[in-house]
Amino acid sequence: MTEGIKQAELVAKDPKANHFDKQFVLEPIDAKRLAMLVGPYDDNLKQIEQRIGVSIRNRGNEFAVSGEVKAVESVVALLVQLYEETNNRREIEPEFIHVSLQESGMQELAEELDRKTINTLSSAQEDQVQGNGAIRTYKRNIKPRGKNQKKYVNAILDYDIGFGIGPAGTGKTFLAVACAVSSLMSNQVSRILLVRPAVEAGEKLGFLPGDLAQKIDPYLRPLYDALYEMMGVERVNKLIERNVIEVAPLAYMRGRTLNDSFIILDESQNTTITQMKMFLTRIGFGSTAIITGDITQIDLPKGERSGLVHAKQVLSGVEGISFIEFSSRDVVRHPLVQSIVDAYAKSERVKNERVGGNAD
């Protein structure tokens, strides 16, 4: 049978929301080629979903694409093209998907549609988030509290790189770990990496006793605690042994390319500009990176500028990167924590006003 496609008409699911659905059948039926097209654990389809903001469903050679009309038509054409490529290739890699998206002009289409306005979740994201907005993890579901936490979780689902900036107790790290665990459960990523500046003022690991893991364990304890709560100690330890969960000091990230990973950089206010740039350029295909930090608690040496503060200024207008900022109102710990955060903020404002007045 010759190469071909049988298409149904474009159906308007919600014309007001510009949401359409199109079904089609790829021919000839070839299980091996279809498996190559969708990728392991449907990774290729997920990559297209995340980049273009559509939902792709398939059963064998029967496919359905839902989303904005331009995106639907473009994705159908891309899938037909990729299916033809399976006749000449041994594998459809994430890099090949990336290049195909660029060559087809779909990167510009994604920017035109502006993913921030697309409210539909991909099928993989629907697996992660329950109807009440809770994030699925092994031991329990984690529900965001308040408007900012919900925005933060949605940003993690929608963007490849996201920043969560705000005071202690606002759930930045905990929710990031929950999303990482959920992504691992739904096979969106193959591993989780936990990264943190190991020593607040310079990462001098050699002065700490023990091997690498023992040196950095105290600094990663909040991340471990969150993992234990969502996965259980035994499962976490087994996954660490298999390197499915990896802990690494920021200094050891140089030179690596991280594909199919969920990466969390915690306490990022204590990174230098060079370290932050190095970390952000490690991100590979199929990966999500979440950077959390509190710019009011910078422990870098005097005169050293925070990489988090610099990144906020430099990257705030870059398409595909989200910034969610928390305030004392988002604190979910003891009520006194909110009062403490406010008191320190007030003290800092008074100090700055005095300095400014003296300068005049």
mmCIF file of C-alpha atoms in Angstrom:
data_model
loop_
_atom_site.group_PDB
_atom_site.id
_atom_site.type_symbol
_atom_site.label_atom_id
_atom_site.label_comp_id
_atom_site.label_asym_id
_atom_site.label_seq_id
_atom_site.Cartn_x
_atom_site.Cartn_y
_atom_site.Cartn_z
ATOM 1 C CA MET A 1 0.000 0.000 0.000
ATOM 2 C CA THR A 2 1.280 3.456 -0.837
ATOM 3 C CA GLU A 3 1.952 6.163 1.738
ATOM 4 C CA GLY A 4 -1.173 8.119 2.567
ATOM 5 C CA ILE A 5 -3.457 9.778 5.076
ATOM 6 C CA LYS A 6 -7.198 9.654 5.584
ATOM 7 C CA GLN A 7 -8.469 12.840 7.227
ATOM 8 C CA ALA A 8 -11.748 13.793 8.808
ATOM 9 C CA GLU A 9 -13.036 17.351 8.636
ATOM 10 C CA LEU A 10 -11.813 19.888 11.191
ATOM 11 C CA VAL A 11 -14.394 19.971 13.998
ATOM 12 C CA ALA A 12 -14.966 23.054 16.154
ATOM 13 C CA LYS A 13 -15.044 21.853 19.761
ATOM 14 C CA ASP A 14 -15.322 25.376 21.161
ATOM 15 C CA PRO A 15 -15.325 28.092 18.460
ATOM 16 C CA LYS A 16 -15.337 30.902 21.034
ATOM 17 C CA ALA A 17 -12.139 29.559 22.545
ATOM 18 C CA ASN A 18 -10.741 28.841 19.046
ATOM 19 C CA HIS A 19 -10.444 25.159 20.003
ATOM 20 C CA PHE A 20 -10.692 22.570 17.214
ATOM 21 C CA ASP A 21 -10.243 18.824 16.769
ATOM 22 C CA LYS A 22 -9.037 16.846 13.763
ATOM 23 C CA GLN A 23 -8.843 13.073 13.343
ATOM 24 C CA PHE A 24 -6.748 11.259 10.753
ATOM 25 C CA VAL A 25 -5.338 7.826 9.902
ATOM 26 C CA LEU A 26 -1.744 7.181 8.823
ATOM 27 C CA GLU A 27 -1.165 4.510 6.185
ATOM 28 C CA PRO A 28 0.185 1.955 5.659
ATOM 29 C CA ILE A 29 -0.230 0.376 9.076
ATOM 30 C CA ASP A 30 3.242 -0.538 10.374
ATOM 31 C CA ALA A 31 3.608 -1.122 14.118
ATOM 32 C CA LYS A 32 7.381 -0.619 14.066
ATOM 33 C CA ARG A 33 7.171 2.700 12.224
ATOM 34 C CA LEU A 34 4.313 3.917 14.418
ATOM 35 C CA ALA A 35 6.348 3.116 17.542
ATOM 36 C CA MET A 36 9.250 5.071 16.066
ATOM 37 C CA LEU A 37 6.959 8.024 15.318
ATOM 38 C CA VAL A 38 5.440 8.354 18.800
ATOM 39 C CA GLY A 39 8.738 7.550 20.559
ATOM 40 C CA PRO A 40 9.336 5.671 23.813
ATOM 41 C CA TYR A 41 6.525 6.441 26.283
ATOM 42 C CA ASP A 42 5.046 8.766 23.591
ATOM 43 C CA ASP A 43 7.952 11.170 24.163
ATOM 44 C CA ASN A 44 7.913 12.511 20.594
ATOM 45 C CA LEU A 45 4.220 13.358 20.796
ATOM 46 C CA LYS A 46 4.738 14.985 24.214
ATOM 47 C CA GLN A 47 7.563 17.112 22.817
ATOM 48 C CA ILE A 48 5.294 18.403 20.039
ATOM 49 C CA GLU A 49 2.445 18.975 22.515
ATOM 50 C CA GLN A 50 4.636 21.020 24.821
ATOM 51 C CA ARG A 51 6.213 23.080 22.040
ATOM 52 C CA ILE A 52 3.054 23.906 20.081
ATOM 53 C CA GLY A 53 0.369 23.830 22.782
ATOM 54 C CA VAL A 54 -1.851 21.098 21.329
ATOM 55 C CA SER A 55 -3.176 17.774 22.594
ATOM 56 C CA ILE A 56 -2.322 14.642 20.564
ATOM 57 C CA ARG A 57 -4.103 11.316 21.068
ATOM 58 C CA ASN A 58 -3.567 8.100 19.174
ATOM 59 C CA ARG A 59 -4.664 4.474 19.046
ATOM 60 C CA GLY A 60 -2.471 2.578 16.648
ATOM 61 C CA ASN A 61 -2.451 4.489 13.368
ATOM 62 C CA GLU A 62 -5.546 6.541 14.286
ATOM 63 C CA PHE A 63 -4.648 10.039 15.549
ATOM 64 C CA ALA A 64 -6.517 13.084 16.826
ATOM 65 C CA VAL A 65 -5.067 16.568 17.375
ATOM 66 C CA SER A 66 -6.851 19.261 19.404
ATOM 67 C CA GLY A 67 -6.026 22.931 19.779
ATOM 68 C CA GLU A 68 -5.979 26.250 17.904
ATOM 69 C CA VAL A 69 -6.885 25.797 14.235
ATOM 70 C CA LYS A 70 -3.480 26.836 12.799
ATOM 71 C CA ALA A 71 -1.661 24.646 15.286
ATOM 72 C CA VAL A 72 -3.879 21.624 14.559
ATOM 73 C CA GLU A 73 -3.370 21.803 10.794
ATOM 74 C CA SER A 74 0.382 22.334 11.176
ATOM 75 C CA VAL A 75 0.806 19.436 13.630
ATOM 76 C CA VAL A 76 -1.170 17.069 11.373
ATOM 77 C CA ALA A 77 1.139 17.963 8.477
ATOM 78 C CA LEU A 78 4.202 17.501 10.684
ATOM 79 C CA LEU A 79 3.091 14.048 11.878
ATOM 80 C CA VAL A 80 2.498 12.947 8.283
ATOM 81 C CA GLN A 81 5.981 14.194 7.369
ATOM 82 C CA LEU A 82 7.576 12.425 10.337
ATOM 83 C CA TYR A 83 5.765 9.182 9.501
ATOM 84 C CA GLU A 84 7.267 9.332 6.018
ATOM 85 C CA GLU A 85 10.695 9.840 7.631
ATOM 86 C CA THR A 86 10.303 6.584 9.589
ATOM 87 C CA ASN A 87 10.676 4.767 6.275
ATOM 88 C CA ASN A 88 14.258 6.021 5.955
ATOM 89 C CA ARG A 89 15.457 6.348 9.573
ATOM 90 C CA ARG A 90 16.223 3.970 12.414
ATOM 91 C CA GLU A 91 14.962 6.386 15.059
ATOM 92 C CA ILE A 92 13.117 9.686 15.435
ATOM 93 C CA GLU A 93 15.175 11.478 18.102
ATOM 94 C CA PRO A 94 14.161 14.573 20.122
ATOM 95 C CA GLU A 95 16.816 16.537 18.220
ATOM 96 C CA PHE A 96 15.204 15.567 14.889
ATOM 97 C CA ILE A 97 11.780 16.669 16.173
ATOM 98 C CA HIS A 98 13.341 19.982 17.226
ATOM 99 C CA VAL A 99 14.888 20.569 13.807
ATOM 100 C CA SER A 100 11.660 19.562 12.029
ATOM 101 C CA LEU A 101 9.687 22.065 14.098
ATOM 102 C CA GLN A 102 12.118 24.818 13.218
ATOM 103 C CA GLU A 103 12.258 23.966 9.501
ATOM 104 C CA SER A 104 8.466 23.839 9.243
ATOM 105 C CA GLY A 105 8.104 27.306 10.761
ATOM 106 C CA MET A 106 6.155 25.941 13.712
ATOM 107 C CA GLN A 107 8.436 27.644 16.232
ATOM 108 C CA GLU A 108 7.209 30.984 14.880
ATOM 109 C CA LEU A 109 3.641 29.653 15.010
ATOM 110 C CA ALA A 110 4.043 28.744 18.678
ATOM 111 C CA GLU A 111 5.277 32.252 19.429
ATOM 112 C CA GLU A 112 2.367 33.742 17.465
ATOM 113 C CA LEU A 113 -0.164 31.716 19.436
ATOM 114 C CA ASP A 114 1.569 32.695 22.687
ATOM 115 C CA ARG A 115 1.479 29.609 24.863
ATOM 116 C CA LYS A 116 0.673 31.706 27.907
ATOM 117 C CA THR A 117 -2.881 32.172 26.584
ATOM 118 C CA ILE A 118 -3.513 28.495 25.782
ATOM 119 C CA ASN A 119 -5.662 27.062 28.545
ATOM 120 C CA THR A 120 -5.871 23.458 27.335
ATOM 121 C CA LEU A 121 -3.580 20.894 28.948
ATOM 122 C CA SER A 122 -1.746 18.275 26.924
ATOM 123 C CA SER A 123 -2.742 14.658 27.520
ATOM 124 C CA ALA A 124 0.464 14.132 29.530
ATOM 125 C CA GLN A 125 -0.337 17.159 31.693
ATOM 126 C CA GLU A 126 -3.863 15.864 32.280
ATOM 127 C CA ASP A 127 -2.266 12.706 33.698
ATOM 128 C CA GLN A 128 -0.347 14.845 36.185
ATOM 129 C CA VAL A 129 -3.111 17.151 37.397
ATOM 130 C CA GLN A 130 -6.354 15.973 38.985
ATOM 131 C CA GLY A 131 -9.713 17.620 38.403
ATOM 132 C CA ASN A 132 -9.342 19.659 41.603
ATOM 133 C CA GLY A 133 -5.925 20.965 40.536
ATOM 134 C CA ALA A 134 -3.983 18.539 42.762
ATOM 135 C CA ILE A 135 -0.663 17.102 41.562
ATOM 136 C CA ARG A 136 -0.436 13.297 41.530
ATOM 137 C CA THR A 137 2.453 11.718 43.452
ATOM 138 C CA TYR A 138 3.069 8.178 44.686
ATOM 139 C CA LYS A 139 1.914 8.602 48.288
ATOM 140 C CA ARG A 140 -0.571 11.462 48.082
ATOM 141 C CA ASN A 141 -1.880 14.240 45.898
ATOM 142 C CA ILE A 142 -0.461 17.718 46.444
ATOM 143 C CA LYS A 143 -2.921 20.599 46.027
ATOM 144 C CA PRO A 144 -1.613 24.134 45.390
ATOM 145 C CA ARG A 145 -2.913 26.726 47.836
ATOM 146 C CA GLY A 146 -3.799 30.205 46.705
ATOM 147 C CA LYS A 147 -3.605 32.014 43.391
ATOM 148 C CA ASN A 148 0.191 32.261 43.145
ATOM 149 C CA GLN A 149 0.807 28.585 43.886
ATOM 150 C CA LYS A 150 -1.693 27.611 41.185
ATOM 151 C CA LYS A 151 -0.008 29.987 38.718
ATOM 152 C CA TYR A 152 3.354 28.471 39.684
ATOM 153 C CA VAL A 153 2.203 24.886 39.031
ATOM 154 C CA ASN A 154 0.611 25.869 35.707
ATOM 155 C CA ALA A 155 3.839 27.601 34.699
ATOM 156 C CA ILE A 156 5.850 24.465 35.532
ATOM 157 C CA LEU A 157 3.536 22.444 33.277
ATOM 158 C CA ASP A 158 3.584 24.965 30.428
ATOM 159 C CA TYR A 159 7.217 26.117 30.289
ATOM 160 C CA ASP A 160 10.548 24.322 29.895
ATOM 161 C CA ILE A 161 12.281 26.755 32.276
ATOM 162 C CA GLY A 162 10.571 28.395 35.221
ATOM 163 C CA PHE A 163 11.639 30.604 38.128
ATOM 164 C CA GLY A 164 9.935 30.625 41.518
ATOM 165 C CA ILE A 165 11.093 33.642 43.528
ATOM 166 C CA GLY A 166 9.927 34.536 47.003
ATOM 167 C CA PRO A 167 10.364 34.220 50.765
ATOM 168 C CA ALA A 168 10.692 31.035 52.796
ATOM 169 C CA GLY A 169 7.561 28.996 53.391
ATOM 170 C CA THR A 170 5.751 29.810 50.142
ATOM 171 C CA GLY A 171 5.980 26.264 48.733
ATOM 172 C CA LYS A 172 8.417 26.994 45.894
ATOM 173 C CA THR A 173 10.621 23.949 46.427
ATOM 174 C CA PHE A 174 7.884 21.606 47.662
ATOM 175 C CA LEU A 175 5.648 22.165 44.622
ATOM 176 C CA ALA A 176 8.610 21.867 42.250
ATOM 177 C CA VAL A 177 9.479 18.474 43.759
ATOM 178 C CA ALA A 178 5.807 17.418 43.502
ATOM 179 C CA CYS A 179 5.771 18.273 39.792
ATOM 180 C CA ALA A 180 9.073 16.427 39.320
ATOM 181 C CA VAL A 181 7.708 13.277 40.977
ATOM 182 C CA SER A 182 4.498 13.515 38.933
ATOM 183 C CA SER A 183 6.498 13.903 35.707
ATOM 184 C CA LEU A 184 8.512 10.803 36.587
ATOM 185 C CA MET A 185 5.319 8.847 37.336
ATOM 186 C CA SER A 186 3.752 9.800 33.986
ATOM 187 C CA ASN A 187 6.996 8.986 32.106
ATOM 188 C CA GLN A 188 7.410 12.562 30.900
ATOM 189 C CA VAL A 189 10.986 12.460 32.178
ATOM 190 C CA SER A 190 13.367 9.598 32.849
ATOM 191 C CA ARG A 191 15.121 11.101 35.883
ATOM 192 C CA ILE A 192 15.103 13.842 38.491
ATOM 193 C CA LEU A 193 18.138 15.996 39.282
ATOM 194 C CA LEU A 194 18.370 17.999 42.491
ATOM 195 C CA VAL A 195 20.954 20.770 42.337
ATOM 196 C CA ARG A 196 21.962 23.289 44.963
ATOM 197 C CA PRO A 197 24.919 25.530 45.778
ATOM 198 C CA ALA A 198 26.600 23.222 48.273
ATOM 199 C CA VAL A 199 28.174 25.889 50.452
ATOM 200 C CA GLU A 200 26.430 29.236 50.681
ATOM 201 C CA ALA A 201 29.526 31.314 49.993
ATOM 202 C CA GLY A 202 31.667 29.474 47.504
ATOM 203 C CA GLU A 203 30.927 25.731 47.283
ATOM 204 C CA LYS A 204 34.153 24.688 49.054
ATOM 205 C CA LEU A 205 33.235 21.020 49.223
ATOM 206 C CA GLY A 206 36.730 19.896 50.130
ATOM 207 C CA PHE A 207 36.390 21.258 53.661
ATOM 208 C CA LEU A 208 33.410 19.007 54.396
ATOM 209 C CA PRO A 209 33.934 15.418 55.656
ATOM 210 C CA GLY A 210 32.883 12.325 53.713
ATOM 211 C CA ASP A 211 32.387 11.450 50.047
ATOM 212 C CA LEU A 212 30.536 13.635 47.535
ATOM 213 C CA ALA A 213 27.042 12.525 48.592
ATOM 214 C CA GLN A 214 27.860 13.033 52.287
ATOM 215 C CA LYS A 215 29.328 16.468 51.588
ATOM 216 C CA ILE A 216 26.223 17.813 49.867
ATOM 217 C CA ASP A 217 23.502 15.866 51.720
ATOM 218 C CA PRO A 218 22.998 18.511 54.451
ATOM 219 C CA TYR A 219 22.380 21.189 51.829
ATOM 220 C CA LEU A 220 19.871 19.035 49.929
ATOM 221 C CA ARG A 221 17.948 17.899 53.005
ATOM 222 C CA PRO A 222 14.821 19.995 52.234
ATOM 223 C CA LEU A 223 14.622 18.332 48.812
ATOM 224 C CA TYR A 224 15.063 14.868 50.326
ATOM 225 C CA ASP A 225 12.336 15.578 52.895
ATOM 226 C CA ALA A 226 9.891 16.518 50.143
ATOM 227 C CA LEU A 227 10.780 13.396 48.125
ATOM 228 C CA TYR A 228 10.315 11.140 51.168
ATOM 229 C CA GLU A 229 6.878 12.642 51.806
ATOM 230 C CA MET A 230 5.727 12.025 48.231
ATOM 231 C CA MET A 231 7.475 8.747 47.402
ATOM 232 C CA GLY A 232 8.522 7.072 50.643
ATOM 233 C CA VAL A 233 12.057 6.534 51.920
ATOM 234 C CA GLU A 234 12.525 3.061 50.413
ATOM 235 C CA ARG A 235 11.468 4.063 46.894
ATOM 236 C CA VAL A 236 13.596 7.235 46.985
ATOM 237 C CA ASN A 237 16.694 5.322 48.091
ATOM 238 C CA LYS A 238 16.233 2.700 45.366
ATOM 239 C CA LEU A 239 15.845 5.383 42.691
ATOM 240 C CA ILE A 240 18.963 7.164 43.961
ATOM 241 C CA GLU A 241 20.899 3.876 43.721
ATOM 242 C CA ARG A 242 19.748 3.501 40.096
ATOM 243 C CA ASN A 243 20.579 7.176 39.341
ATOM 244 C CA VAL A 244 16.944 7.853 38.441
ATOM 245 C CA ILE A 245 17.164 10.481 41.168
ATOM 246 C CA GLU A 246 20.501 12.271 41.204
ATOM 247 C CA VAL A 247 21.831 14.837 43.655
ATOM 248 C CA ALA A 248 24.576 17.134 42.462
ATOM 249 C CA PRO A 249 26.313 20.284 43.643
ATOM 250 C CA LEU A 250 26.076 23.120 41.154
ATOM 251 C CA ALA A 251 29.857 23.101 40.632
ATOM 252 C CA TYR A 252 29.645 19.583 39.146
ATOM 253 C CA MET A 253 27.116 20.495 36.432
ATOM 254 C CA ARG A 254 29.596 22.090 34.033
ATOM 255 C CA GLY A 255 30.013 20.269 30.722
ATOM 256 C CA ARG A 256 26.833 18.189 31.045
ATOM 257 C CA THR A 257 23.787 18.151 28.754
ATOM 258 C CA LEU A 258 20.621 17.035 30.512
ATOM 259 C CA ASN A 259 17.977 15.408 28.301
ATOM 260 C CA ASP A 260 14.617 13.948 29.434
ATOM 261 C CA SER A 261 15.181 15.259 32.958
ATOM 262 C CA PHE A 262 13.357 17.289 35.573
ATOM 263 C CA ILE A 263 15.978 19.553 37.144
ATOM 264 C CA ILE A 264 15.480 21.628 40.281
ATOM 265 C CA LEU A 265 18.019 24.285 41.240
ATOM 266 C CA ASP A 266 17.232 25.252 44.822
ATOM 267 C CA GLU A 267 18.572 28.249 46.796
ATOM 268 C CA SER A 268 19.572 29.818 43.484
ATOM 269 C CA GLN A 269 19.991 33.266 45.059
ATOM 270 C CA ASN A 270 23.413 31.957 46.124
ATOM 271 C CA THR A 271 24.625 31.327 42.583
ATOM 272 C CA THR A 272 26.919 33.752 40.798
ATOM 273 C CA ILE A 273 26.031 35.145 37.368
ATOM 274 C CA THR A 274 28.495 32.734 35.746
ATOM 275 C CA GLN A 275 27.071 29.741 37.624
ATOM 276 C CA MET A 276 23.484 30.616 36.699
ATOM 277 C CA LYS A 277 24.372 30.966 33.011
ATOM 278 C CA MET A 278 26.250 27.668 33.144
ATOM 279 C CA PHE A 279 23.258 25.898 34.732
ATOM 280 C CA LEU A 280 20.660 27.281 32.318
ATOM 281 C CA THR A 281 22.722 26.226 29.303
ATOM 282 C CA ARG A 282 22.776 22.596 30.509
ATOM 283 C CA ILE A 283 19.112 22.093 29.575
ATOM 284 C CA GLY A 284 18.567 19.489 26.841
ATOM 285 C CA PHE A 285 15.605 18.112 24.910
ATOM 286 C CA GLY A 286 12.581 16.863 26.829
ATOM 287 C CA SER A 287 13.737 18.526 30.051
ATOM 288 C CA THR A 288 12.120 20.896 32.520
ATOM 289 C CA ALA A 289 14.185 23.147 34.788
ATOM 290 C CA ILE A 290 12.795 24.913 37.847
ATOM 291 C CA ILE A 291 14.916 27.517 39.612
ATOM 292 C CA THR A 292 13.841 28.562 43.107
ATOM 293 C CA GLY A 293 15.278 31.188 45.416
ATOM 294 C CA ASP A 294 14.738 34.021 47.860
ATOM 295 C CA ILE A 295 16.491 37.241 46.845
ATOM 296 C CA THR A 296 16.185 38.576 50.411
ATOM 297 C CA GLN A 297 18.511 35.838 51.724
ATOM 298 C CA ILE A 298 21.632 36.107 49.578
ATOM 299 C CA ASP A 299 24.737 34.686 51.291
ATOM 300 C CA LEU A 300 27.297 35.425 48.575
ATOM 301 C CA PRO A 301 30.494 37.295 49.479
ATOM 302 C CA LYS A 302 30.169 41.067 49.576
ATOM 303 C CA GLY A 303 30.372 42.554 46.097
ATOM 304 C CA GLU A 304 29.360 39.307 44.335
ATOM 305 C CA ARG A 305 26.128 39.763 42.391
ATOM 306 C CA SER A 306 23.437 37.081 42.648
ATOM 307 C CA GLY A 307 22.855 35.040 39.503
ATOM 308 C CA LEU A 308 19.143 34.869 40.351
ATOM 309 C CA VAL A 309 18.772 38.650 40.532
ATOM 310 C CA HIS A 310 20.700 39.032 37.270
ATOM 311 C CA ALA A 311 18.670 36.300 35.500
ATOM 312 C CA LYS A 312 15.424 37.973 36.538
ATOM 313 C CA GLN A 313 16.557 41.184 34.860
ATOM 314 C CA VAL A 314 18.075 39.619 31.740
ATOM 315 C CA LEU A 315 15.579 36.825 31.000
ATOM 316 C CA SER A 316 12.243 38.326 32.033
ATOM 317 C CA GLY A 317 11.280 39.011 28.402
ATOM 318 C CA VAL A 318 12.524 35.727 26.911
ATOM 319 C CA GLU A 319 9.761 33.609 25.344
ATOM 320 C CA GLY A 320 9.408 30.170 26.951
ATOM 321 C CA ILE A 321 10.692 31.168 30.409
ATOM 322 C CA SER A 322 8.276 31.894 33.251
ATOM 323 C CA PHE A 323 8.774 33.981 36.381
ATOM 324 C CA ILE A 324 6.391 33.542 39.308
ATOM 325 C CA GLU A 325 6.965 35.772 42.328
ATOM 326 C CA PHE A 326 5.655 34.999 45.804
ATOM 327 C CA SER A 327 5.102 37.351 48.723
ATOM 328 C CA SER A 328 4.530 36.988 52.451
ATOM 329 C CA ARG A 329 0.805 36.480 51.710
ATOM 330 C CA ASP A 330 1.710 33.135 50.081
ATOM 331 C CA VAL A 331 3.469 31.721 53.163
ATOM 332 C CA VAL A 332 1.917 28.374 54.145
ATOM 333 C CA ARG A 333 3.958 27.687 57.271
ATOM 334 C CA HIS A 334 3.236 28.885 60.818
ATOM 335 C CA PRO A 335 1.389 32.261 60.783
ATOM 336 C CA LEU A 336 4.374 33.826 62.543
ATOM 337 C CA VAL A 337 6.536 33.147 59.491
ATOM 338 C CA GLN A 338 4.489 35.657 57.485
ATOM 339 C CA SER A 339 4.888 38.237 60.246
ATOM 340 C CA ILE A 340 8.646 37.575 60.389
ATOM 341 C CA VAL A 341 9.002 37.984 56.608
ATOM 342 C CA ASP A 342 7.058 41.257 56.716
ATOM 343 C CA ALA A 343 9.098 42.571 59.661
ATOM 344 C CA TYR A 344 12.414 41.907 57.919
ATOM 345 C CA ALA A 345 11.123 43.456 54.683
ATOM 346 C CA LYS A 346 10.066 46.581 56.580
ATOM 347 C CA SER A 347 13.457 46.771 58.281
ATOM 348 C CA GLU A 348 15.224 46.486 54.918
ATOM 349 C CA ARG A 349 13.080 49.254 53.438
ATOM 350 C CA VAL A 350 13.859 51.567 56.357
ATOM 351 C CA LYS A 351 17.568 50.795 56.005
ATOM 352 C CA ASN A 352 17.522 51.562 52.275
ATOM 353 C CA GLU A 353 15.637 54.808 52.861
ATOM 354 C CA ARG A 354 18.246 55.912 55.414
ATOM 355 C CA VAL A 355 21.086 55.068 53.039
ATOM 356 C CA GLY A 356 19.359 56.977 50.259
ATOM 357 C CA GLY A 357 18.795 59.950 52.531
ATOM 358 C CA ASN A 358 22.435 60.033 53.599
ATOM 359 C CA ALA A 359 23.481 59.899 49.968
ATOM 360 C CA ASP A 360 21.536 63.069 49.299
#
